[in-house]
Amino acid sequence: MNPSTAFGAVLADELARCGLREVVVAPGSRSTPLAMAFDELDRAGRVRLHVRIDERSASFTALGLAKASRRPVAVVCTSGTAAANLHPAVIEADESAIPLLLLTADRPPELRGTGASQTVDQVKLYGSAVRWYAETGVPERLPGMAGYWRSLACRAWSHAAGALGALPGPVHLNIPLRDPLVPAAEHAALGGAALGGADWPETLAGRADGGPWTRVGETAVVAEPLELPWAERGVVVCGDGDYDAAALVELAERAGWPILAEPSSGARRGPNALTGYQYLLASPEFMAAHRPDVIISAGRPGLSRPQSALLRLGRDAVLPNAVLPNAVLPNAVLPNAVPADAIRVDAVAPDEVAPEAVRADGERTATPQVRQVVLAQGPGMWADPQRAATDVAAAIRLTGVPGTEATGFPAGGWLDDWRTADAAASRAAVAMLDTWPDGDLAAPAEEMLSEPEVARELVAALPEGALLWCGNSLSVRDIDVLMPARTDIRVIASRGASGIDGTFSTAAGAALAHATDHPGSVAFALIGDLSLLHDAPGLVIGPGEPRPDLCVVVVNNDGGGIFEGLEPARFGGGVSGEPGAGGEPRALTVFERTFGTPHGASIEHLAAAFGIPYTLAERPGEVAKAVAVTVPGSGPRIVEARTGRAANARLRAQLRAAAIEALRLAAR
């Protein structure tokens, strides 16, 4: 057995012993020993192999598999730019603490810097985005190599998995390989018992008990929880992440605090979880009257600017009546948001002090500082982009909670206020949605299906046990304001770096892992047209590959819809889909060309090119009908909903305005 083949076989065998179950391979010559070794393990039933022709799609497929299964997944590629194409997925894995094993083949040292084909500098290619890096060295036919290779595999696995309390994440093994790259015999066995009888200076076999070469403990030192005194006016904010959401829900219910949970937090469950909380945060009047004293945040919250404003409250003590002004401007800068200056949380200058902030003796009074506790995602990682956290803790112990287990928290109290307001705002927004497009005189008659309606129908149609993948940009935000509390589905998203890279591939990987862990279940995704086009190579799934039972609902508004709610829209936004003078095509504004980016691509033709079943949903009720045919064994399918960017931006503003007006009327 040649050294490169021996290394590939030993590394693959040892990773399988550690617990590796899923491997994604992108084809290439230099990675031949690894690809052949994992194929052997796949045929033996020890791992499941997935092959993707594009390295970026391969890495995001691995990312989805790892995120849904919570186990390290390996991705294998050849040398050169192939390895560079893994970088976007590596960044997301780093930011979201997702365990990935990056096995990049490389040219041996004597070929580097010589102009040899497919040879680039791959040493520490991903920089600080990996938990651990190792240059494995060129495999050589020497005694002691098998122990080194197996020990290396165990170390890589433990770093990726977050053993001993470390933070899980991506690990990079850069593997220089010399020719020959294939076994001498055409049908040579590469794994299992064959390693013990290989022609080698010593046995290549692993431990006799079939276990890993080095067992690394999983138990970490349990951190002492932060003791937090109870206060009536508290809120729990749950962002995206893989943490113990159930414990936070229990804490909020004991404390009598509302839960403001993003869809992919896992915490939108129970009576304290609010559906329309973004509307409440966007109401200056409501927030002025309901400023919390304690905020607990977990994961990576960040779907709107009012949400960010809430999380800035811990930064300073503020003066009374510092919430300005009463009105919400019509052109909000983010969906479900108000302009950044509509909620003031910083200290107010002396000439800005409201009369009520001055006592009879002439001295100004300040509102006590909000205590904001951020739960760490792991050692050295916590989300606090507002730089407002007063405490960071691994766990919380709530003290001094009043004895309300038998009677519950009183009507008309803090929690009841939030629940009542949430119900009023949600009812008003849904009522407005039910009347669209009648309520928007500027909406073209053919635009009968709105983007929030698509999200509402999809969420309502999800069967028990389903997985829902939320695309970034508008998809996750529409779901955020429309998804009621549910405990019978799992919702996940890529909110680490929040990009649109590899969206279909990640959802497909997650669907495959979810079906493995929950036999008979199916998966769904809600994404935008640009996200699908960005990952078109991910639609290529070969005939011999495991195929996900995944229904992808694509909202096609012919471009970047989220930009219609951002500041650049002032420079020619709000006109997408509308004809110019005399019915001629409208000339592209600077906004339309550089932000709206209309593409005119046919989603139907794209689906047909890859043999994926396709359905067009044009009217309310058709999305629910189209997704209902997704059953185990149906494979991937695409449901397209064609919408208008400008009309839906207006609709979201109308939903927000209706909700905030309902809050104003309820406060009288």
PDB file of N, CA and C in Angstrom, residues 463-547:
ATOM      1  N   PRO A 463     -46.317  20.128   8.682  1.00  0.00           N
ATOM      2  CA  PRO A 463     -46.803  18.979   9.452  1.00  0.00           C
ATOM      3  C   PRO A 463     -45.993  18.786  10.724  1.00  0.00           C
ATOM      4  N   GLU A 464     -46.533  18.040  11.629  1.00  0.00           N
ATOM      5  CA  GLU A 464     -45.832  17.732  12.867  1.00  0.00           C
ATOM      6  C   GLU A 464     -44.506  17.042  12.566  1.00  0.00           C
ATOM      7  N   GLY A 465     -43.460  17.470  13.261  1.00  0.00           N
ATOM      8  CA  GLY A 465     -42.145  16.872  13.087  1.00  0.00           C
ATOM      9  C   GLY A 465     -41.347  17.442  11.941  1.00  0.00           C
ATOM     10  N   ALA A 466     -41.871  18.453  11.258  1.00  0.00           N
ATOM     11  CA  ALA A 466     -41.187  19.006  10.092  1.00  0.00           C
ATOM     12  C   ALA A 466     -40.013  19.871  10.504  1.00  0.00           C
ATOM     13  N   LEU A 467     -39.091  20.028   9.578  1.00  0.00           N
ATOM     14  CA  LEU A 467     -37.988  20.980   9.696  1.00  0.00           C
ATOM     15  C   LEU A 467     -38.289  22.151   8.770  1.00  0.00           C
ATOM     16  N   LEU A 468     -38.105  23.375   9.255  1.00  0.00           N
ATOM     17  CA  LEU A 468     -38.256  24.565   8.429  1.00  0.00           C
ATOM     18  C   LEU A 468     -36.941  25.312   8.398  1.00  0.00           C
ATOM     19  N   TRP A 469     -36.417  25.497   7.180  1.00  0.00           N
ATOM     20  CA  TRP A 469     -35.198  26.293   7.007  1.00  0.00           C
ATOM     21  C   TRP A 469     -35.603  27.696   6.573  1.00  0.00           C
ATOM     22  N   CYS A 470     -35.166  28.701   7.318  1.00  0.00           N
ATOM     23  CA  CYS A 470     -35.485  30.098   6.991  1.00  0.00           C
ATOM     24  C   CYS A 470     -34.305  30.728   6.258  1.00  0.00           C
ATOM     25  N   GLY A 471     -34.549  31.197   5.048  1.00  0.00           N
ATOM     26  CA  GLY A 471     -33.525  31.961   4.357  1.00  0.00           C
ATOM     27  C   GLY A 471     -33.349  33.314   5.013  1.00  0.00           C
ATOM     28  N   ASN A 472     -32.215  33.950   4.733  1.00  0.00           N
ATOM     29  CA  ASN A 472     -31.954  35.262   5.298  1.00  0.00           C
ATOM     30  C   ASN A 472     -32.682  36.343   4.503  1.00  0.00           C
ATOM     31  N   SER A 473     -32.405  37.580   4.805  1.00  0.00           N
ATOM     32  CA  SER A 473     -33.089  38.734   4.229  1.00  0.00           C
ATOM     33  C   SER A 473     -34.542  38.750   4.681  1.00  0.00           C
ATOM     34  N   LEU A 474     -35.495  38.790   3.768  1.00  0.00           N
ATOM     35  CA  LEU A 474     -36.890  38.992   4.156  1.00  0.00           C
ATOM     36  C   LEU A 474     -37.584  37.717   4.627  1.00  0.00           C
ATOM     37  N   SER A 475     -37.131  36.565   4.186  1.00  0.00           N
ATOM     38  CA  SER A 475     -37.828  35.319   4.518  1.00  0.00           C
ATOM     39  C   SER A 475     -37.947  35.118   6.021  1.00  0.00           C
ATOM     40  N   VAL A 476     -36.827  35.200   6.724  1.00  0.00           N
ATOM     41  CA  VAL A 476     -36.855  34.953   8.167  1.00  0.00           C
ATOM     42  C   VAL A 476     -37.619  36.057   8.881  1.00  0.00           C
ATOM     43  N   ARG A 477     -37.614  37.263   8.338  1.00  0.00           N
ATOM     44  CA  ARG A 477     -38.325  38.369   8.990  1.00  0.00           C
ATOM     45  C   ARG A 477     -39.839  38.237   8.829  1.00  0.00           C
ATOM     46  N   ASP A 478     -40.289  37.769   7.675  1.00  0.00           N
ATOM     47  CA  ASP A 478     -41.722  37.531   7.512  1.00  0.00           C
ATOM     48  C   ASP A 478     -42.199  36.420   8.445  1.00  0.00           C
ATOM     49  N   ILE A 479     -41.416  35.364   8.546  1.00  0.00           N
ATOM     50  CA  ILE A 479     -41.781  34.278   9.456  1.00  0.00           C
ATOM     51  C   ILE A 479     -41.787  34.768  10.898  1.00  0.00           C
ATOM     52  N   ASP A 480     -40.864  35.656  11.223  1.00  0.00           N
ATOM     53  CA  ASP A 480     -40.728  36.150  12.586  1.00  0.00           C
ATOM     54  C   ASP A 480     -42.012  36.799  13.095  1.00  0.00           C
ATOM     55  N   VAL A 481     -42.710  37.562  12.250  1.00  0.00           N
ATOM     56  CA  VAL A 481     -43.901  38.284  12.712  1.00  0.00           C
ATOM     57  C   VAL A 481     -45.192  37.506  12.475  1.00  0.00           C
ATOM     58  N   LEU A 482     -45.083  36.280  11.921  1.00  0.00           N
ATOM     59  CA  LEU A 482     -46.295  35.541  11.586  1.00  0.00           C
ATOM     60  C   LEU A 482     -46.365  34.132  12.181  1.00  0.00           C
ATOM     61  N   MET A 483     -45.268  33.641  12.739  1.00  0.00           N
ATOM     62  CA  MET A 483     -45.250  32.266  13.220  1.00  0.00           C
ATOM     63  C   MET A 483     -45.680  32.197  14.679  1.00  0.00           C
ATOM     64  N   PRO A 484     -46.789  31.537  14.962  1.00  0.00           N
ATOM     65  CA  PRO A 484     -47.206  31.384  16.364  1.00  0.00           C
ATOM     66  C   PRO A 484     -46.306  30.384  17.081  1.00  0.00           C
ATOM     67  N   ALA A 485     -46.443  30.355  18.390  1.00  0.00           N
ATOM     68  CA  ALA A 485     -45.653  29.417  19.185  1.00  0.00           C
ATOM     69  C   ALA A 485     -46.002  27.980  18.802  1.00  0.00           C
ATOM     70  N   ARG A 486     -44.963  27.176  18.530  1.00  0.00           N
ATOM     71  CA  ARG A 486     -45.140  25.757  18.204  1.00  0.00           C
ATOM     72  C   ARG A 486     -43.999  24.961  18.809  1.00  0.00           C
ATOM     73  N   THR A 487     -44.327  23.775  19.267  1.00  0.00           N
ATOM     74  CA  THR A 487     -43.303  22.897  19.831  1.00  0.00           C
ATOM     75  C   THR A 487     -43.083  21.651  18.991  1.00  0.00           C
ATOM     76  N   ASP A 488     -43.861  21.485  17.917  1.00  0.00           N
ATOM     77  CA  ASP A 488     -43.822  20.234  17.164  1.00  0.00           C
ATOM     78  C   ASP A 488     -43.021  20.334  15.870  1.00  0.00           C
ATOM     79  N   ILE A 489     -42.308  21.450  15.646  1.00  0.00           N
ATOM     80  CA  ILE A 489     -41.466  21.592  14.468  1.00  0.00           C
ATOM     81  C   ILE A 489     -40.114  22.137  14.904  1.00  0.00           C
ATOM     82  N   ARG A 490     -39.138  22.026  14.021  1.00  0.00           N
ATOM     83  CA  ARG A 490     -37.822  22.612  14.279  1.00  0.00           C
ATOM     84  C   ARG A 490     -37.540  23.658  13.203  1.00  0.00           C
ATOM     85  N   VAL A 491     -37.125  24.845  13.636  1.00  0.00           N
ATOM     86  CA  VAL A 491     -36.827  25.943  12.715  1.00  0.00           C
ATOM     87  C   VAL A 491     -35.357  26.306  12.865  1.00  0.00           C
ATOM     88  N   ILE A 492     -34.620  26.316  11.755  1.00  0.00           N
ATOM     89  CA  ILE A 492     -33.210  26.695  11.811  1.00  0.00           C
ATOM     90  C   ILE A 492     -32.883  27.632  10.656  1.00  0.00           C
ATOM     91  N   ALA A 493     -31.757  28.317  10.785  1.00  0.00           N
ATOM     92  CA  ALA A 493     -31.321  29.288   9.780  1.00  0.00           C
ATOM     93  C   ALA A 493     -29.830  29.487   9.918  1.00  0.00           C
ATOM     94  N   SER A 494     -29.225  30.115   8.928  1.00  0.00           N
ATOM     95  CA  SER A 494     -27.801  30.469   8.982  1.00  0.00           C
ATOM     96  C   SER A 494     -27.696  31.932   9.393  1.00  0.00           C
ATOM     97  N   ARG A 495     -27.720  32.180  10.697  1.00  0.00           N
ATOM     98  CA  ARG A 495     -27.688  33.547  11.187  1.00  0.00           C
ATOM     99  C   ARG A 495     -26.347  33.909  11.806  1.00  0.00           C
ATOM    100  N   GLY A 496     -25.323  33.069  11.602  1.00  0.00           N
ATOM    101  CA  GLY A 496     -24.001  33.407  12.124  1.00  0.00           C
ATOM    102  C   GLY A 496     -23.430  34.606  11.414  1.00  0.00           C
ATOM    103  N   ALA A 497     -23.224  34.479  10.112  1.00  0.00           N
ATOM    104  CA  ALA A 497     -22.794  35.600   9.283  1.00  0.00           C
ATOM    105  C   ALA A 497     -23.959  36.170   8.482  1.00  0.00           C
ATOM    106  N   SER A 498     -25.091  35.460   8.483  1.00  0.00           N
ATOM    107  CA  SER A 498     -26.350  35.927   7.871  1.00  0.00           C
ATOM    108  C   SER A 498     -26.221  36.207   6.376  1.00  0.00           C
ATOM    109  N   GLY A 499     -25.413  35.428   5.682  1.00  0.00           N
ATOM    110  CA  GLY A 499     -25.293  35.599   4.240  1.00  0.00           C
ATOM    111  C   GLY A 499     -26.296  34.751   3.491  1.00  0.00           C
ATOM    112  N   ILE A 500     -26.310  34.918   2.162  1.00  0.00           N
ATOM    113  CA  ILE A 500     -27.198  34.083   1.344  1.00  0.00           C
ATOM    114  C   ILE A 500     -26.411  33.004   0.616  1.00  0.00           C
ATOM    115  N   ASP A 501     -25.138  32.841   0.960  1.00  0.00           N
ATOM    116  CA  ASP A 501     -24.323  31.809   0.326  1.00  0.00           C
ATOM    117  C   ASP A 501     -24.886  30.420   0.616  1.00  0.00           C
ATOM    118  N   GLY A 502     -24.899  29.570  -0.392  1.00  0.00           N
ATOM    119  CA  GLY A 502     -25.184  28.151  -0.198  1.00  0.00           C
ATOM    120  C   GLY A 502     -26.510  27.842   0.455  1.00  0.00           C
ATOM    121  N   THR A 503     -27.524  28.683   0.225  1.00  0.00           N
ATOM    122  CA  THR A 503     -28.786  28.520   0.953  1.00  0.00           C
ATOM    123  C   THR A 503     -29.467  27.194   0.636  1.00  0.00           C
ATOM    124  N   PHE A 504     -29.615  26.862  -0.645  1.00  0.00           N
ATOM    125  CA  PHE A 504     -30.262  25.593  -0.985  1.00  0.00           C
ATOM    126  C   PHE A 504     -29.448  24.419  -0.455  1.00  0.00           C
ATOM    127  N   SER A 505     -28.132  24.459  -0.634  1.00  0.00           N
ATOM    128  CA  SER A 505     -27.285  23.341  -0.207  1.00  0.00           C
ATOM    129  C   SER A 505     -27.366  23.131   1.301  1.00  0.00           C
ATOM    130  N   THR A 506     -27.349  24.225   2.067  1.00  0.00           N
ATOM    131  CA  THR A 506     -27.431  24.100   3.523  1.00  0.00           C
ATOM    132  C   THR A 506     -28.766  23.509   3.939  1.00  0.00           C
ATOM    133  N   ALA A 507     -29.839  23.990   3.315  1.00  0.00           N
ATOM    134  CA  ALA A 507     -31.167  23.445   3.626  1.00  0.00           C
ATOM    135  C   ALA A 507     -31.248  21.970   3.257  1.00  0.00           C
ATOM    136  N   ALA A 508     -30.653  21.598   2.123  1.00  0.00           N
ATOM    137  CA  ALA A 508     -30.666  20.192   1.706  1.00  0.00           C
ATOM    138  C   ALA A 508     -29.902  19.322   2.690  1.00  0.00           C
ATOM    139  N   GLY A 509     -28.736  19.800   3.140  1.00  0.00           N
ATOM    140  CA  GLY A 509     -27.988  19.046   4.135  1.00  0.00           C
ATOM    141  C   GLY A 509     -28.754  18.894   5.432  1.00  0.00           C
ATOM    142  N   ALA A 510     -29.380  19.976   5.865  1.00  0.00           N
ATOM    143  CA  ALA A 510     -30.170  19.913   7.093  1.00  0.00           C
ATOM    144  C   ALA A 510     -31.338  18.951   6.948  1.00  0.00           C
ATOM    145  N   ALA A 511     -31.980  18.951   5.778  1.00  0.00           N
ATOM    146  CA  ALA A 511     -33.105  18.042   5.542  1.00  0.00           C
ATOM    147  C   ALA A 511     -32.659  16.588   5.610  1.00  0.00           C
ATOM    148  N   LEU A 512     -31.501  16.284   5.047  1.00  0.00           N
ATOM    149  CA  LEU A 512     -30.985  14.916   5.084  1.00  0.00           C
ATOM    150  C   LEU A 512     -30.704  14.467   6.513  1.00  0.00           C
ATOM    151  N   ALA A 513     -30.079  15.350   7.299  1.00  0.00           N
ATOM    152  CA  ALA A 513     -29.771  14.992   8.680  1.00  0.00           C
ATOM    153  C   ALA A 513     -31.045  14.864   9.511  1.00  0.00           C
ATOM    154  N   HIS A 514     -31.988  15.761   9.288  1.00  0.00           N
ATOM    155  CA  HIS A 514     -33.246  15.729  10.060  1.00  0.00           C
ATOM    156  C   HIS A 514     -34.006  14.433   9.789  1.00  0.00           C
ATOM    157  N   ALA A 515     -34.040  13.998   8.521  1.00  0.00           N
ATOM    158  CA  ALA A 515     -34.747  12.763   8.186  1.00  0.00           C
ATOM    159  C   ALA A 515     -34.060  11.544   8.788  1.00  0.00           C
ATOM    160  N   THR A 516     -32.731  11.606   8.925  1.00  0.00           N
ATOM    161  CA  THR A 516     -32.006  10.499   9.552  1.00  0.00           C
ATOM    162  C   THR A 516     -32.345  10.387  11.028  1.00  0.00           C
ATOM    163  N   ASP A 517     -32.387  11.548  11.699  1.00  0.00           N
ATOM    164  CA  ASP A 517     -32.677  11.548  13.134  1.00  0.00           C
ATOM    165  C   ASP A 517     -34.165  11.381  13.430  1.00  0.00           C
ATOM    166  N   HIS A 518     -35.018  11.728  12.452  1.00  0.00           N
ATOM    167  CA  HIS A 518     -36.476  11.637  12.645  1.00  0.00           C
ATOM    168  C   HIS A 518     -37.089  10.947  11.426  1.00  0.00           C
ATOM    169  N   PRO A 519     -36.964   9.639  11.341  1.00  0.00           N
ATOM    170  CA  PRO A 519     -37.471   8.919  10.162  1.00  0.00           C
ATOM    171  C   PRO A 519     -38.938   9.241   9.882  1.00  0.00           C
ATOM    172  N   GLY A 520     -39.228   9.439   8.595  1.00  0.00           N
ATOM    173  CA  GLY A 520     -40.590   9.764   8.193  1.00  0.00           C
ATOM    174  C   GLY A 520     -40.893  11.243   8.169  1.00  0.00           C
ATOM    175  N   SER A 521     -39.930  12.080   8.574  1.00  0.00           N
ATOM    176  CA  SER A 521     -40.164  13.521   8.583  1.00  0.00           C
ATOM    177  C   SER A 521     -39.750  14.127   7.247  1.00  0.00           C
ATOM    178  N   VAL A 522     -40.245  15.330   6.985  1.00  0.00           N
ATOM    179  CA  VAL A 522     -39.912  16.054   5.755  1.00  0.00           C
ATOM    180  C   VAL A 522     -39.459  17.460   6.134  1.00  0.00           C
ATOM    181  N   ALA A 523     -38.893  18.167   5.162  1.00  0.00           N
ATOM    182  CA  ALA A 523     -38.332  19.486   5.424  1.00  0.00           C
ATOM    183  C   ALA A 523     -38.838  20.496   4.412  1.00  0.00           C
ATOM    184  N   PHE A 524     -38.826  21.754   4.838  1.00  0.00           N
ATOM    185  CA  PHE A 524     -39.277  22.854   4.005  1.00  0.00           C
ATOM    186  C   PHE A 524     -38.293  24.008   4.148  1.00  0.00           C
ATOM    187  N   ALA A 525     -38.266  24.866   3.147  1.00  0.00           N
ATOM    188  CA  ALA A 525     -37.424  26.056   3.214  1.00  0.00           C
ATOM    189  C   ALA A 525     -38.165  27.214   2.580  1.00  0.00           C
ATOM    190  N   LEU A 526     -37.975  28.397   3.139  1.00  0.00           N
ATOM    191  CA  LEU A 526     -38.495  29.625   2.547  1.00  0.00           C
ATOM    192  C   LEU A 526     -37.308  30.520   2.240  1.00  0.00           C
ATOM    193  N   ILE A 527     -37.071  30.768   0.944  1.00  0.00           N
ATOM    194  CA  ILE A 527     -35.916  31.549   0.537  1.00  0.00           C
ATOM    195  C   ILE A 527     -36.320  32.502  -0.581  1.00  0.00           C
ATOM    196  N   GLY A 528     -35.429  33.442  -0.889  1.00  0.00           N
ATOM    197  CA  GLY A 528     -35.664  34.377  -1.964  1.00  0.00           C
ATOM    198  C   GLY A 528     -35.066  33.917  -3.270  1.00  0.00           C
ATOM    199  N   ASP A 529     -35.437  34.602  -4.353  1.00  0.00           N
ATOM    200  CA  ASP A 529     -34.948  34.219  -5.673  1.00  0.00           C
ATOM    201  C   ASP A 529     -33.443  34.380  -5.796  1.00  0.00           C
ATOM    202  N   LEU A 530     -32.887  35.469  -5.234  1.00  0.00           N
ATOM    203  CA  LEU A 530     -31.443  35.657  -5.334  1.00  0.00           C
ATOM    204  C   LEU A 530     -30.698  34.567  -4.578  1.00  0.00           C
ATOM    205  N   SER A 531     -31.237  34.126  -3.456  1.00  0.00           N
ATOM    206  CA  SER A 531     -30.591  33.047  -2.698  1.00  0.00           C
ATOM    207  C   SER A 531     -30.540  31.764  -3.518  1.00  0.00           C
ATOM    208  N   LEU A 532     -31.618  31.459  -4.222  1.00  0.00           N
ATOM    209  CA  LEU A 532     -31.628  30.248  -5.043  1.00  0.00           C
ATOM    210  C   LEU A 532     -30.647  30.374  -6.200  1.00  0.00           C
ATOM    211  N   LEU A 533     -30.664  31.507  -6.888  1.00  0.00           N
ATOM    212  CA  LEU A 533     -29.763  31.693  -8.023  1.00  0.00           C
ATOM    213  C   LEU A 533     -28.304  31.682  -7.574  1.00  0.00           C
ATOM    214  N   HIS A 534     -28.045  32.211  -6.402  1.00  0.00           N
ATOM    215  CA  HIS A 534     -26.680  32.268  -5.876  1.00  0.00           C
ATOM    216  C   HIS A 534     -26.115  30.874  -5.655  1.00  0.00           C
ATOM    217  N   ASP A 535     -26.996  29.914  -5.394  1.00  0.00           N
ATOM    218  CA  ASP A 535     -26.563  28.545  -5.099  1.00  0.00           C
ATOM    219  C   ASP A 535     -27.096  27.564  -6.132  1.00  0.00           C
ATOM    220  N   ALA A 536     -27.264  28.020  -7.378  1.00  0.00           N
ATOM    221  CA  ALA A 536     -27.795  27.135  -8.419  1.00  0.00           C
ATOM    222  C   ALA A 536     -27.007  25.833  -8.562  1.00  0.00           C
ATOM    223  N   PRO A 537     -25.656  25.823  -8.443  1.00  0.00           N
ATOM    224  CA  PRO A 537     -24.944  24.543  -8.542  1.00  0.00           C
ATOM    225  C   PRO A 537     -25.369  23.524  -7.488  1.00  0.00           C
ATOM    226  N   GLY A 538     -25.911  24.001  -6.360  1.00  0.00           N
ATOM    227  CA  GLY A 538     -26.353  23.081  -5.325  1.00  0.00           C
ATOM    228  C   GLY A 538     -27.534  22.227  -5.741  1.00  0.00           C
ATOM    229  N   LEU A 539     -28.230  22.635  -6.805  1.00  0.00           N
ATOM    230  CA  LEU A 539     -29.354  21.847  -7.300  1.00  0.00           C
ATOM    231  C   LEU A 539     -28.900  20.565  -7.988  1.00  0.00           C
ATOM    232  N   VAL A 540     -27.614  20.483  -8.302  1.00  0.00           N
ATOM    233  CA  VAL A 540     -27.088  19.289  -8.969  1.00  0.00           C
ATOM    234  C   VAL A 540     -26.835  18.211  -7.922  1.00  0.00           C
ATOM    235  N   ILE A 541     -27.701  17.246  -7.860  1.00  0.00           N
ATOM    236  CA  ILE A 541     -27.547  16.096  -6.967  1.00  0.00           C
ATOM    237  C   ILE A 541     -27.599  14.854  -7.843  1.00  0.00           C
ATOM    238  N   GLY A 542     -26.488  14.159  -7.923  1.00  0.00           N
ATOM    239  CA  GLY A 542     -26.347  13.038  -8.843  1.00  0.00           C
ATOM    240  C   GLY A 542     -27.339  11.923  -8.586  1.00  0.00           C
ATOM    241  N   PRO A 543     -27.547  11.057  -9.568  1.00  0.00           N
ATOM    242  CA  PRO A 543     -28.559   9.987  -9.459  1.00  0.00           C
ATOM    243  C   PRO A 543     -28.266   8.974  -8.367  1.00  0.00           C
ATOM    244  N   GLY A 544     -27.001   8.819  -7.985  1.00  0.00           N
ATOM    245  CA  GLY A 544     -26.680   7.839  -6.951  1.00  0.00           C
ATOM    246  C   GLY A 544     -26.570   8.432  -5.562  1.00  0.00           C
ATOM    247  N   GLU A 545     -26.922   9.715  -5.413  1.00  0.00           N
ATOM    248  CA  GLU A 545     -26.725  10.391  -4.135  1.00  0.00           C
ATOM    249  C   GLU A 545     -27.989  10.385  -3.283  1.00  0.00           C
ATOM    250  N   PRO A 546     -27.826  10.421  -1.957  1.00  0.00           N
ATOM    251  CA  PRO A 546     -28.999  10.595  -1.085  1.00  0.00           C
ATOM    252  C   PRO A 546     -29.705  11.902  -1.437  1.00  0.00           C
ATOM    253  N   ARG A 547     -31.016  11.846  -1.573  1.00  0.00           N
ATOM    254  CA  ARG A 547     -31.776  13.024  -1.986  1.00  0.00           C
ATOM    255  C   ARG A 547     -32.669  13.492  -0.844  1.00  0.00           C
TER     256      ARG A 547
END
